[in-house]
Amino acid sequence: MTLPDFASEFLTLFVMAFALGMDAFSIGLGMGLIQLRLKQIFYIGLTIGIFHFIMPLLGIGMGRLLSEKFGMFATYVGGALLLFLGIQMIYSSFKKGEDILIKPVGFGLIVFALSVSLDSFSVGLSLGIFGAKTLLTVIVFGAVSMVLTWISLLLGRRVQGLLGSYSEVLGGSILLAFGIKLLLPF
C-alpha cells in the first residue's frame, strides 16, 4: 500500500470514526452536566474507547464472512446499513427531553458504553464487507471515540449543552454520505 492510499484510507476511517463518536460525544455533553470527577471522566472515555475497538472488530469479522459468501450483494447491504444508521442518528437528534437514565459507573458504564458503540458494530460489518484494514480501523475507531468522549464530558462540565443534537445530525449525515457512496459507486 502506497502512502497516498494509506492516507486516503486513514482519512476515510477517521471521518467515519468521528461520525460514530458523535453519538458518544452528544451523550457525553449531557452526562458532563452531572459534574463527574476527572477520574470518572477518564474511565468513561477509556471504556467507550475499548467498546468502540471491540464492536467494529466483531463487525468486520462478520462482514468479511458475509463478503466471501455473498460478494456484491453484501456491499449493498453494508451501504444500506450505513444509510439506516445515519437516518437513525439524525432522527434521534430531534427527540426532545431525553434524560440519561443510566449512571456511568459499574454495570451502568458497561451498558452505556455498549449502547453508544452498537452502531460501530454495524459500521464494522459494512467495513468488513468493503475490505477495510482491520487493525487500522479498530485503533482509529477506539481512539477517536475515547478522545471525543473525554472532550464532551469536559465540555459538558463547562458548557450547559451548546451543541446538543447538532453533533448527532453531523454524525448521521456523514454516515448517510458513506452509505450512499457504497450504494452508488462513482
Short mmCIF file of N, CA, C and O in Angstrom, two decimals, residues 23 26-31 33-34 88-102 112 115 164-165 168:
data_model
loop_
_atom_site.label_atom_id
_atom_site.label_comp_id
_atom_site.label_asym_id
_atom_site.label_seq_id
_atom_site.Cartn_x
_atom_site.Cartn_y
_atom_site.Cartn_z
N ASP A 23 -22.10 10.30 18.53
CA ASP A 23 -23.15 9.77 19.38
C ASP A 23 -22.69 9.82 20.84
O ASP A 23 -23.38 10.34 21.72
N SER A 26 -22.33 13.55 21.97
CA SER A 26 -23.55 14.26 22.34
C SER A 26 -24.09 13.77 23.67
O SER A 26 -24.55 14.56 24.49
N ILE A 27 -24.02 12.47 23.90
CA ILE A 27 -24.48 11.93 25.18
C ILE A 27 -23.52 12.37 26.30
O ILE A 27 -23.95 12.68 27.41
N GLY A 28 -22.24 12.41 25.98
CA GLY A 28 -21.25 12.84 26.96
C GLY A 28 -21.44 14.29 27.39
O GLY A 28 -21.18 14.65 28.54
N LEU A 29 -21.90 15.13 26.45
CA LEU A 29 -22.17 16.52 26.82
C LEU A 29 -23.22 16.57 27.93
O LEU A 29 -23.06 17.29 28.92
N GLY A 30 -24.28 15.80 27.75
CA GLY A 30 -25.33 15.76 28.76
C GLY A 30 -24.84 15.14 30.05
O GLY A 30 -25.15 15.60 31.15
N MET A 31 -24.05 14.08 29.92
CA MET A 31 -23.54 13.39 31.09
C MET A 31 -22.56 14.27 31.85
O MET A 31 -22.46 14.19 33.08
N LEU A 33 -22.88 17.19 32.54
CA LEU A 33 -23.63 18.12 33.38
C LEU A 33 -23.80 17.60 34.81
O LEU A 33 -24.18 18.35 35.70
N ILE A 34 -23.57 16.29 35.02
CA ILE A 34 -23.75 15.76 36.38
C ILE A 34 -22.48 15.89 37.21
O ILE A 34 -22.34 15.27 38.24
N GLN A 88 -31.14 7.06 11.41
CA GLN A 88 -31.49 6.85 12.82
C GLN A 88 -30.82 7.90 13.71
O GLN A 88 -31.46 8.45 14.62
N MET A 89 -29.55 8.21 13.45
CA MET A 89 -28.86 9.23 14.25
C MET A 89 -29.50 10.60 14.07
O MET A 89 -29.68 11.34 15.04
N ILE A 90 -29.84 10.93 12.82
CA ILE A 90 -30.45 12.24 12.56
C ILE A 90 -31.82 12.31 13.23
O ILE A 90 -32.16 13.29 13.89
N TYR A 91 -32.60 11.25 13.11
CA TYR A 91 -33.93 11.20 13.72
C TYR A 91 -33.85 11.34 15.25
O TYR A 91 -34.59 12.12 15.85
N SER A 92 -32.93 10.60 15.85
CA SER A 92 -32.83 10.64 17.31
C SER A 92 -32.36 11.99 17.82
O SER A 92 -32.62 12.36 18.96
N SER A 93 -31.69 12.77 16.97
CA SER A 93 -31.23 14.08 17.39
C SER A 93 -32.39 15.06 17.59
O SER A 93 -32.26 16.05 18.29
N PHE A 94 -33.54 14.77 16.98
CA PHE A 94 -34.68 15.66 17.09
C PHE A 94 -35.61 15.29 18.24
O PHE A 94 -36.57 16.00 18.50
N LYS A 95 -35.33 14.20 18.94
CA LYS A 95 -36.12 13.83 20.11
C LYS A 95 -35.81 14.80 21.24
O LYS A 95 -34.66 15.10 21.49
N LYS A 96 -36.82 15.23 21.90
CA LYS A 96 -36.64 16.19 22.99
C LYS A 96 -36.85 15.51 24.34
O LYS A 96 -37.56 14.53 24.45
N GLY A 97 -36.23 16.07 25.36
CA GLY A 97 -36.48 15.64 26.73
C GLY A 97 -35.95 14.28 27.11
O GLY A 97 -36.46 13.65 28.00
N GLU A 98 -34.92 13.83 26.45
CA GLU A 98 -34.34 12.53 26.78
C GLU A 98 -33.25 12.73 27.82
O GLU A 98 -32.23 13.33 27.55
N ASP A 99 -33.49 12.24 29.03
CA ASP A 99 -32.50 12.34 30.09
C ASP A 99 -31.68 11.08 30.15
O ASP A 99 -32.10 10.02 29.71
N ILE A 100 -30.52 11.15 30.73
CA ILE A 100 -29.67 9.99 30.90
C ILE A 100 -30.23 9.17 32.05
O ILE A 100 -30.33 9.65 33.18
N LEU A 101 -30.65 7.95 31.75
CA LEU A 101 -31.25 7.09 32.77
C LEU A 101 -30.21 6.21 33.44
O LEU A 101 -30.43 5.72 34.53
N ILE A 102 -29.09 5.99 32.78
CA ILE A 102 -28.07 5.08 33.30
C ILE A 102 -26.90 5.89 33.83
O ILE A 102 -26.37 6.75 33.14
N PHE A 112 -23.93 1.66 29.19
CA PHE A 112 -23.79 2.92 28.47
C PHE A 112 -22.81 2.77 27.30
O PHE A 112 -23.10 3.17 26.17
N SER A 115 -24.26 0.69 24.55
CA SER A 115 -25.33 1.36 23.80
C SER A 115 -24.78 2.37 22.80
O SER A 115 -25.33 2.51 21.70
N GLY A 164 -25.51 20.06 21.69
CA GLY A 164 -26.67 19.19 21.78
C GLY A 164 -26.87 18.29 20.58
O GLY A 164 -25.99 17.55 20.18
N SER A 165 -28.04 18.40 19.97
CA SER A 165 -28.42 17.49 18.89
C SER A 165 -27.68 17.77 17.59
O SER A 165 -27.65 16.92 16.71
N GLU A 168 -25.15 15.08 16.70
CA GLU A 168 -25.71 13.84 16.17
C GLU A 168 -26.15 14.00 14.72
O GLU A 168 -26.03 13.08 13.92
#
